[in-house]
Structure formats: structure tokens, C-alpha cells
């Protein structure tokens, strides 16, 4: 009989326990959790605070009693593993309710400790009005502060998933909110110009967004239950509740003390079979380093999907199967008010950092047939290898159909498809649901044109540095320029007049063409090139250029 001891519940541990029982009715399975809750929806916590999820109980997926009844798993909450004796294959456990200690043996041990919030050593940060959000007790403390103090103003530090969701929760509760982010953008999985859509949405909702600003110190004012925040910009903010959401750090203390190998990024080192440096100890979830699907390098991606799949695979391997984890793409999505932003694979920042050659395309097109009511623009960015067309990453922003496009790209990337093959994807189409040429097909057409030399691109970040031997040509209609805006110094010839007015353009200069989203610019590009002009088209058009400024 195999005895499996699991340290930590939630996504990885609970998935492993359930899978192990499905594979073996004989295995002895013990799950140890130092907190009060063994399986809860931590991704749903901000939505309960904001009122979208009304019942707190909906967040509790399994209890010790339900786990025992359904899976015959011995779940012990408030039980913390304080040491591991690897040679003897035992763990020492402290019962946090009565302080007693006891020992359990194991055949296989699974570490699923997760990651804890990073709280920097900022003067005054340790006070009753400052919170982080990682679990149910954290959520309860935030709700207690909201109920007890009824703050008029909230401040969130950090523009990642939790920070953005908490910002929206406060706004939904009618609390004036400031969001502080040290980087020049929120939502770092996407690139700066795609984050511009999020910045615009945040500002439009009246949130006080402060980018490239850091929190320096906090002063707790007990008499009126408020905090005075000092920023490195010299500004001060008075606020009633402070949420620190600057990221998470893998829980590796137990693994380190046990002598297990820690990776270069600071997570628990694992093999593709999810074994640690001790073959009898497996590790899954936010605490581990795994392989990046695109580059093959080590990475750390604290997401629920990978943790769940890893837990299942670890259980398979502990019970004699041979499953290998196939790498993490980092596919993720976030709701920001009416907007969705999502990504998969690598972003441009990461590709530059790793020295990987890439090209990019932007497409802005309707989520479904534009003549059918309710169509919204999907702004889509695709990164690919300019030589072989390998998909390196994709990002999308919009109010409808964003998840669908990024999910398709995640599947295509995992299947090893090229951008040339994306042209041939046959996706559902009816006017309420899609377009005859989907966003993804269109992006693939543009990318394949670039690879084949049928289009010569220029990108938004090159436009402000044009030389004397280049001329900027706006091929939109004059009233569009008045209503939407334009790039300074551009000559305007609408695309439908270009054949007749081509002689107005100099042949000794490179013509840099732009329109609203790149489509008319492509038409103009071909007209000019076929008539002996040297030209390039702004990929993604004015919409990409202007969004990058937000």
C-alpha cells in the first residue's frame, strides 16, 4: 500500500489528492494544511469583496469533511509540517491548535506550499489598515476593515491581477481609489502599447492611476483610522485602506531546510516528472520552477491552471505512471471593468531580454460582423519568428471575444503551428459570433505577407524618429483626422484618391503610410510599391500608435 503525504491544499495539493484516490482505492492519502481552509477559490476572493460573488461559502470548494466523504482523504487543517527527515522518509508535524508535535511516515511526499505575497520593508507598512490578499483570512480582514471603518478612499499598490481586481472591487463599492505602479505600465504579461488600452479604461472610470511611482513610507493615524502615504514623487495621499499587491514569492523555506535543490529563479527545482532533487519528494504549483514552453528555459508562473495540471501529473507519477509536464505558456486573462486583456506565450520585453529574433503584427477588427449589433473592436498583437513563422506569443484587448482569440492562439502555439498555418484556421462564423475573416486569420495574413516580402512594415515606436529622407502619409479621410486625431507632419491623401494624386509624392523619399488600423494603409502600400515608390506601412495604424501613448 502506497502512503502519500501532501503538504498544502488549494489548487496543486487538492488536485493531487483527488487524482491519487481515483487511481488507487488502497493508497493512504494524508493532506496537511497549516491554515483553516484546504480547498478554496483564491482567484475569486476580490470578486467576493466587490460583491460579484455574494456568498462567502461559494469560495469554499471542499472541506475536510467533504474530502473524507468523497475521496477518503485524511485532511488535517491547522497542521504545519515543521521538518522533513528524508533518509527516514518521515515528516514532523505541529498541531497549531494545541501545540503538540507528531511524526508521519511517507512513501511519497508532495510539496504544494504555494507562494506568499511580497511585502517590502517600507517604514510604517505594518499597521491594521494595510492588507495583502492571498487567502480567506486575508479576505476576511479586508472585509472587516471595510465594514468597521467605512473608508472613503482606498489605495492599491501593484498593477498585476490582484491589484487590478481589487481596484475594481473598491470602485464597485463606491470607494474613491488610487492605483500605484512602479513600472511604466500595469499588467506586465502584455507589452506597454497593449497595456495602454487598460490605462485608458482605468482613467475613464475615474481611478487615480499613478505609473512610475513607488510607495516610500506609511504613517498610521489611529485617531481617524487613516494612513498618510508618502510617494517617491514627493506626493502624499491620505487613505482609509491600503492593499499591497506587488507580487508573490515562492514558499521554499521547508524545501531549503530539507536540502532540496532551489533553482536559479528562487523556486523549488523540479524535473519534467515534477520530482524534486529527492525522487520521493514531488513539488507542484506556485512554489516551483517549471520549463517555459516557448524557450525551454526555467520559469515561474503562479497560475491556477498549471498548478492543477501539475497536481494531477504528480499523483500519476507517484502511483507508477510516467507523465511529463509539457511546459508553461503563461496563458492568462484579466477583467478590468468592461475590458478584457489576455496573453499567451512570450511578450516583446521578454524576447528582447532573451535575445530572440522576432517580428510583430497588430490587428484591430470587430469581435463579430460589424453590421450586426454589439460588435466591439478586438485589438490583437502577435509575435512570431520572421524566418520560420513559429508563434512566439499573442496579446489581445477588447470588450468581447478576447478570451476566444487568446485560447485559440494558446492551442495553436502548443500544437506547433506557424503563422502561415494560422491563415487556414476554419473558425465559427455567423454575424452574431465572428467574422468570415477572423481576427486571427487577419493577423496571420499580415504576418505571412511580411515573411514572404509582400509587405514591408514599420512599427509605432519608430514613427517619432523619422528622417529627412522619409515622408509620412495619412491615407484616411480628412474628417477622420479631425475627429480621431493625427500624427504631426503627415501629408493627407485619402486612399481612394491616391492613384490620381500619386504625382504629389516625392520618389526620392521613403513613404511611411498610416491609416486608422493598417488595412487601408496596406492597400496604399501596394499601389505605391507597384508604381515605383519605396514605402512602408504602419502595422496596426494610428490606433496602435496613439494607444501606446496612454
mmCIF file of N, CA and C in Angstrom, residues 456-459 462-473 488-491 505-513 534-537:
data_model
loop_
_atom_site.group_PDB
_atom_site.id
_atom_site.type_symbol
_atom_site.label_atom_id
_atom_site.label_comp_id
_atom_site.label_asym_id
_atom_site.label_seq_id
_atom_site.Cartn_x
_atom_site.Cartn_y
_atom_site.Cartn_z
ATOM 1 N N UNK A 456 6.219 45.513 -46.282
ATOM 2 C CA UNK A 456 7.375 45.993 -45.515
ATOM 3 C C UNK A 456 6.835 46.818 -44.357
ATOM 4 N N UNK A 457 6.983 46.340 -43.124
ATOM 5 C CA UNK A 457 6.331 47.011 -42.002
ATOM 6 C C UNK A 457 7.176 48.129 -41.396
ATOM 7 N N UNK A 458 6.481 49.043 -40.736
ATOM 8 C CA UNK A 458 7.129 49.951 -39.793
ATOM 9 C C UNK A 458 6.245 49.926 -38.558
ATOM 10 N N UNK A 459 6.844 50.122 -37.372
ATOM 11 C CA UNK A 459 6.072 49.989 -36.144
ATOM 12 C C UNK A 459 5.921 51.318 -35.422
ATOM 13 N N UNK A 462 8.705 53.536 -34.061
ATOM 14 C CA UNK A 462 9.684 54.125 -34.988
ATOM 15 C C UNK A 462 9.190 55.438 -35.586
ATOM 16 N N UNK A 463 7.900 55.726 -35.431
ATOM 17 C CA UNK A 463 7.266 56.844 -36.134
ATOM 18 C C UNK A 463 7.804 58.208 -35.685
ATOM 19 N N UNK A 464 8.106 58.339 -34.411
ATOM 20 C CA UNK A 464 8.563 59.647 -33.908
ATOM 21 C C UNK A 464 10.027 59.921 -34.232
ATOM 22 N N UNK A 465 10.707 58.986 -34.898
ATOM 23 C CA UNK A 465 12.131 59.169 -35.215
ATOM 24 C C UNK A 465 12.399 59.097 -36.720
ATOM 25 N N UNK A 466 11.456 59.592 -37.525
ATOM 26 C CA UNK A 466 11.638 59.544 -38.973
ATOM 27 C C UNK A 466 12.697 60.560 -39.413
ATOM 28 N N UNK A 467 13.387 60.244 -40.503
ATOM 29 C CA UNK A 467 14.441 61.129 -41.001
ATOM 30 C C UNK A 467 13.960 62.016 -42.138
ATOM 31 N N UNK A 468 14.873 62.874 -42.643
ATOM 32 C CA UNK A 468 14.542 63.801 -43.733
ATOM 33 C C UNK A 468 14.257 63.072 -45.043
ATOM 34 N N UNK A 469 14.741 61.835 -45.148
ATOM 35 C CA UNK A 469 14.528 61.076 -46.388
ATOM 36 C C UNK A 469 13.249 60.236 -46.333
ATOM 37 N N UNK A 470 12.372 60.560 -45.369
ATOM 38 C CA UNK A 470 11.096 59.843 -45.241
ATOM 39 C C UNK A 470 9.951 60.848 -45.204
ATOM 40 N N UNK A 471 8.793 60.437 -45.726
ATOM 41 C CA UNK A 471 7.612 61.301 -45.710
ATOM 42 C C UNK A 471 6.444 60.516 -45.118
ATOM 43 N N UNK A 472 5.741 61.133 -44.207
ATOM 44 C CA UNK A 472 4.620 60.475 -43.522
ATOM 45 C C UNK A 472 3.326 60.781 -44.282
ATOM 46 N N UNK A 473 2.629 59.726 -44.672
ATOM 47 C CA UNK A 473 1.409 59.872 -45.474
ATOM 48 C C UNK A 473 0.214 59.292 -44.726
ATOM 49 N N UNK A 488 1.510 64.495 -36.195
ATOM 50 C CA UNK A 488 2.057 65.770 -36.678
ATOM 51 C C UNK A 488 2.965 65.567 -37.886
ATOM 52 N N UNK A 489 2.832 66.453 -38.870
ATOM 53 C CA UNK A 489 3.741 66.455 -40.014
ATOM 54 C C UNK A 489 3.323 65.561 -41.162
ATOM 55 N N UNK A 490 2.161 64.910 -41.043
ATOM 56 C CA UNK A 490 1.733 63.979 -42.093
ATOM 57 C C UNK A 490 1.066 64.723 -43.249
ATOM 58 N N UNK A 491 1.318 64.239 -44.464
ATOM 59 C CA UNK A 491 0.596 64.679 -45.648
ATOM 60 C C UNK A 491 -0.658 63.818 -45.767
ATOM 61 N N UNK A 505 3.593 63.017 -54.533
ATOM 62 C CA UNK A 505 4.556 62.424 -53.600
ATOM 63 C C UNK A 505 5.943 62.333 -54.239
ATOM 64 N N UNK A 506 6.994 62.586 -53.447
ATOM 65 C CA UNK A 506 8.359 62.523 -53.993
ATOM 66 C C UNK A 506 8.862 61.076 -54.084
ATOM 67 N N UNK A 507 9.481 60.757 -55.225
ATOM 68 C CA UNK A 507 10.005 59.396 -55.395
ATOM 69 C C UNK A 507 11.373 59.218 -54.750
ATOM 70 N N UNK A 508 11.975 60.321 -54.329
ATOM 71 C CA UNK A 508 13.303 60.210 -53.702
ATOM 72 C C UNK A 508 13.215 60.052 -52.184
ATOM 73 N N UNK A 509 12.008 59.900 -51.675
ATOM 74 C CA UNK A 509 11.828 59.688 -50.232
ATOM 75 C C UNK A 509 11.059 58.385 -49.997
ATOM 76 N N UNK A 510 11.321 57.773 -48.840
ATOM 77 C CA UNK A 510 10.532 56.597 -48.449
ATOM 78 C C UNK A 510 9.199 57.089 -47.888
ATOM 79 N N UNK A 511 8.110 56.558 -48.414
ATOM 80 C CA UNK A 511 6.776 56.966 -47.962
ATOM 81 C C UNK A 511 6.347 56.071 -46.801
ATOM 82 N N UNK A 512 6.122 56.683 -45.643
ATOM 83 C CA UNK A 512 5.643 55.951 -44.455
ATOM 84 C C UNK A 512 4.137 56.167 -44.373
ATOM 85 N N UNK A 513 3.391 55.114 -44.643
ATOM 86 C CA UNK A 513 1.927 55.210 -44.760
ATOM 87 C C UNK A 513 1.263 54.823 -43.442
ATOM 88 N N UNK A 534 9.267 53.701 -52.894
ATOM 89 C CA UNK A 534 9.732 52.925 -51.742
ATOM 90 C C UNK A 534 8.794 53.278 -50.586
ATOM 91 N N UNK A 535 8.194 52.270 -49.939
ATOM 92 C CA UNK A 535 7.178 52.568 -48.924
ATOM 93 C C UNK A 535 7.186 51.528 -47.802
ATOM 94 N N UNK A 536 6.630 51.950 -46.671
ATOM 95 C CA UNK A 536 6.360 51.040 -45.557
ATOM 96 C C UNK A 536 5.021 51.412 -44.948
ATOM 97 N N UNK A 537 4.324 50.410 -44.416
ATOM 98 C CA UNK A 537 3.003 50.628 -43.825
ATOM 99 C C UNK A 537 3.078 50.472 -42.311
#
